[in-house]
mmCIF file of C-alpha atoms in Angstrom:
data_model
loop_
_atom_site.group_PDB
_atom_site.id
_atom_site.type_symbol
_atom_site.label_atom_id
_atom_site.label_comp_id
_atom_site.label_asym_id
_atom_site.label_seq_id
_atom_site.Cartn_x
_atom_site.Cartn_y
_atom_site.Cartn_z
ATOM 1 C CA UNK A 1 -3.771 -64.260 -33.306
ATOM 2 C CA UNK A 2 -3.646 -63.332 -37.000
ATOM 3 C CA UNK A 3 -0.980 -60.384 -36.788
ATOM 4 C CA UNK A 4 1.420 -62.090 -34.297
ATOM 5 C CA UNK A 5 4.988 -60.620 -35.024
ATOM 6 C CA UNK A 6 8.445 -60.500 -33.559
ATOM 7 C CA UNK A 7 10.194 -56.985 -33.421
ATOM 8 C CA UNK A 8 13.940 -56.889 -34.451
ATOM 9 C CA UNK A 9 16.534 -54.315 -34.207
ATOM 10 C CA UNK A 10 17.102 -53.151 -37.916
ATOM 11 C CA UNK A 11 21.012 -52.720 -37.459
ATOM 12 C CA UNK A 12 21.598 -56.146 -36.111
ATOM 13 C CA UNK A 13 18.426 -58.529 -36.330
ATOM 14 C CA UNK A 14 18.736 -59.285 -32.462
ATOM 15 C CA UNK A 15 14.548 -59.824 -31.174
ATOM 16 C CA UNK A 16 13.558 -56.597 -29.105
ATOM 17 C CA UNK A 17 9.984 -57.553 -28.424
ATOM 18 C CA UNK A 18 6.866 -58.739 -29.771
ATOM 19 C CA UNK A 19 3.345 -57.685 -30.766
ATOM 20 C CA UNK A 20 1.988 -59.788 -28.020
ATOM 21 C CA UNK A 21 3.110 -56.930 -25.651
ATOM 22 C CA UNK A 22 1.775 -53.971 -27.758
ATOM 23 C CA UNK A 23 -0.537 -51.891 -25.313
ATOM 24 C CA UNK A 24 -1.347 -48.735 -27.059
ATOM 25 C CA UNK A 25 -2.194 -47.042 -30.176
ATOM 26 C CA UNK A 26 0.728 -44.771 -32.345
ATOM 27 C CA UNK A 27 0.104 -41.135 -30.810
ATOM 28 C CA UNK A 28 -0.452 -38.324 -33.741
ATOM 29 C CA UNK A 29 3.366 -37.128 -34.907
ATOM 30 C CA UNK A 30 5.095 -40.444 -33.707
ATOM 31 C CA UNK A 31 5.872 -43.340 -35.312
ATOM 32 C CA UNK A 32 5.952 -45.924 -32.430
ATOM 33 C CA UNK A 33 4.844 -49.302 -31.508
ATOM 34 C CA UNK A 34 4.108 -48.887 -27.738
ATOM 35 C CA UNK A 35 4.870 -51.926 -25.610
ATOM 36 C CA UNK A 36 4.371 -53.214 -21.645
ATOM 37 C CA UNK A 37 7.459 -55.316 -22.201
ATOM 38 C CA UNK A 38 10.850 -55.951 -24.101
ATOM 39 C CA UNK A 39 13.551 -58.448 -24.293
ATOM 40 C CA UNK A 40 16.699 -58.230 -22.113
ATOM 41 C CA UNK A 41 18.545 -57.083 -25.094
ATOM 42 C CA UNK A 42 17.026 -53.640 -24.740
ATOM 43 C CA UNK A 43 18.839 -51.584 -22.768
ATOM 44 C CA UNK A 44 19.013 -47.860 -21.355
ATOM 45 C CA UNK A 45 20.933 -45.333 -19.593
ATOM 46 C CA UNK A 46 19.841 -43.362 -16.584
ATOM 47 C CA UNK A 47 20.183 -39.995 -18.144
ATOM 48 C CA UNK A 48 16.958 -38.292 -19.047
ATOM 49 C CA UNK A 49 17.219 -36.420 -22.852
ATOM 50 C CA UNK A 50 14.767 -33.754 -23.704
ATOM 51 C CA UNK A 51 13.061 -33.596 -27.069
ATOM 52 C CA UNK A 52 14.092 -30.217 -28.769
ATOM 53 C CA UNK A 53 11.891 -30.639 -31.910
ATOM 54 C CA UNK A 54 8.985 -33.172 -33.306
ATOM 55 C CA UNK A 55 6.603 -35.179 -31.585
ATOM 56 C CA UNK A 56 8.652 -35.251 -28.471
ATOM 57 C CA UNK A 57 9.269 -31.157 -28.298
ATOM 58 C CA UNK A 58 9.520 -30.278 -24.546
ATOM 59 C CA UNK A 59 9.293 -34.213 -23.065
ATOM 60 C CA UNK A 60 11.628 -35.944 -21.044
ATOM 61 C CA UNK A 61 12.762 -39.503 -21.884
ATOM 62 C CA UNK A 62 15.197 -42.240 -21.624
ATOM 63 C CA UNK A 63 17.121 -43.374 -25.043
ATOM 64 C CA UNK A 64 16.397 -47.412 -25.652
ATOM 65 C CA UNK A 65 19.142 -49.198 -27.372
ATOM 66 C CA UNK A 66 19.754 -52.332 -28.909
ATOM 67 C CA UNK A 67 22.449 -54.030 -26.407
ATOM 68 C CA UNK A 68 23.978 -55.796 -29.370
ATOM 69 C CA UNK A 69 24.950 -52.894 -31.906
ATOM 70 C CA UNK A 70 23.812 -49.622 -30.257
ATOM 71 C CA UNK A 71 21.222 -48.319 -32.401
ATOM 72 C CA UNK A 72 18.967 -46.341 -30.934
ATOM 73 C CA UNK A 73 15.762 -48.194 -31.284
ATOM 74 C CA UNK A 74 12.992 -46.147 -29.454
ATOM 75 C CA UNK A 75 12.365 -44.305 -25.938
ATOM 76 C CA UNK A 76 10.474 -44.666 -22.432
ATOM 77 C CA UNK A 77 8.687 -41.417 -21.701
ATOM 78 C CA UNK A 78 9.622 -39.838 -18.536
ATOM 79 C CA UNK A 79 7.417 -36.537 -18.438
ATOM 80 C CA UNK A 80 5.234 -35.152 -21.112
ATOM 81 C CA UNK A 81 2.247 -32.717 -21.798
ATOM 82 C CA UNK A 82 -1.323 -34.345 -20.842
ATOM 83 C CA UNK A 83 -1.609 -35.719 -24.776
ATOM 84 C CA UNK A 84 1.413 -37.873 -24.226
ATOM 85 C CA UNK A 85 0.830 -39.029 -20.497
ATOM 86 C CA UNK A 86 -0.675 -42.387 -21.432
ATOM 87 C CA UNK A 87 2.846 -43.382 -23.015
ATOM 88 C CA UNK A 88 5.019 -42.606 -19.721
ATOM 89 C CA UNK A 89 6.975 -45.616 -18.459
ATOM 90 C CA UNK A 90 5.977 -47.574 -21.731
ATOM 91 C CA UNK A 91 8.314 -49.185 -24.162
ATOM 92 C CA UNK A 92 8.151 -47.181 -27.563
ATOM 93 C CA UNK A 93 9.876 -48.463 -30.590
ATOM 94 C CA UNK A 94 10.867 -46.569 -33.544
ATOM 95 C CA UNK A 95 8.991 -48.187 -36.644
ATOM 96 C CA UNK A 96 11.994 -47.158 -38.487
ATOM 97 C CA UNK A 97 14.420 -48.571 -36.366
ATOM 98 C CA UNK A 98 12.599 -52.085 -36.087
ATOM 99 C CA UNK A 99 11.935 -54.919 -38.731
ATOM 100 C CA UNK A 100 8.969 -57.162 -38.426
ATOM 101 C CA UNK A 101 8.733 -60.855 -38.802
ATOM 102 C CA UNK A 102 5.209 -61.699 -38.882
ATOM 103 C CA UNK A 103 4.739 -65.520 -37.909
ATOM 104 C CA UNK A 104 1.757 -66.442 -39.901
ATOM 105 C CA UNK A 105 3.058 -65.509 -43.052
ATOM 106 C CA UNK A 106 6.718 -66.000 -42.277
ATOM 107 C CA UNK A 107 7.505 -62.416 -43.851
ATOM 108 C CA UNK A 108 9.740 -59.858 -42.743
ATOM 109 C CA UNK A 109 8.212 -56.460 -43.113
ATOM 110 C CA UNK A 110 9.539 -52.718 -42.171
ATOM 111 C CA UNK A 111 7.495 -51.766 -39.059
ATOM 112 C CA UNK A 112 5.828 -48.627 -40.716
ATOM 113 C CA UNK A 113 3.849 -50.964 -43.064
ATOM 114 C CA UNK A 114 2.419 -53.484 -40.868
ATOM 115 C CA UNK A 115 -1.146 -52.518 -39.328
ATOM 116 C CA UNK A 116 -1.793 -54.198 -35.914
ATOM 117 C CA UNK A 117 -4.899 -54.511 -34.477
ATOM 118 C CA UNK A 118 -6.342 -51.518 -32.440
ATOM 119 C CA UNK A 119 -5.312 -51.699 -28.608
ATOM 120 C CA UNK A 120 -6.065 -49.416 -26.148
ATOM 121 C CA UNK A 121 -4.854 -48.776 -22.569
ATOM 122 C CA UNK A 122 -7.893 -48.520 -20.198
ATOM 123 C CA UNK A 123 -7.819 -45.252 -17.818
#
């Protein structure tokens, strides 16, 4: 694939995932990469958090962290309104916590500046 990338933690460069696991489009109001799988260096607590503002307002989620440095790198949505229901149980990386290494061009780039091909989940 043309746009294969490896996702690294912005804090310590630990590998967290890759673009082959991308499985959904970025929802309006959330700057995230949605993935089926992540590496074992991504951890989360059993305690649920509740969004009090922004795109996760009223949603319950588990916070994802980098095991190496502890940086918050994303979330797993547990409950939400119908508009975000398709994200439940998936790994969502915050684009501002991730750096991408593009394999073909061997470039390092901000996740927010990469446009991956459209991927949609089937109903």
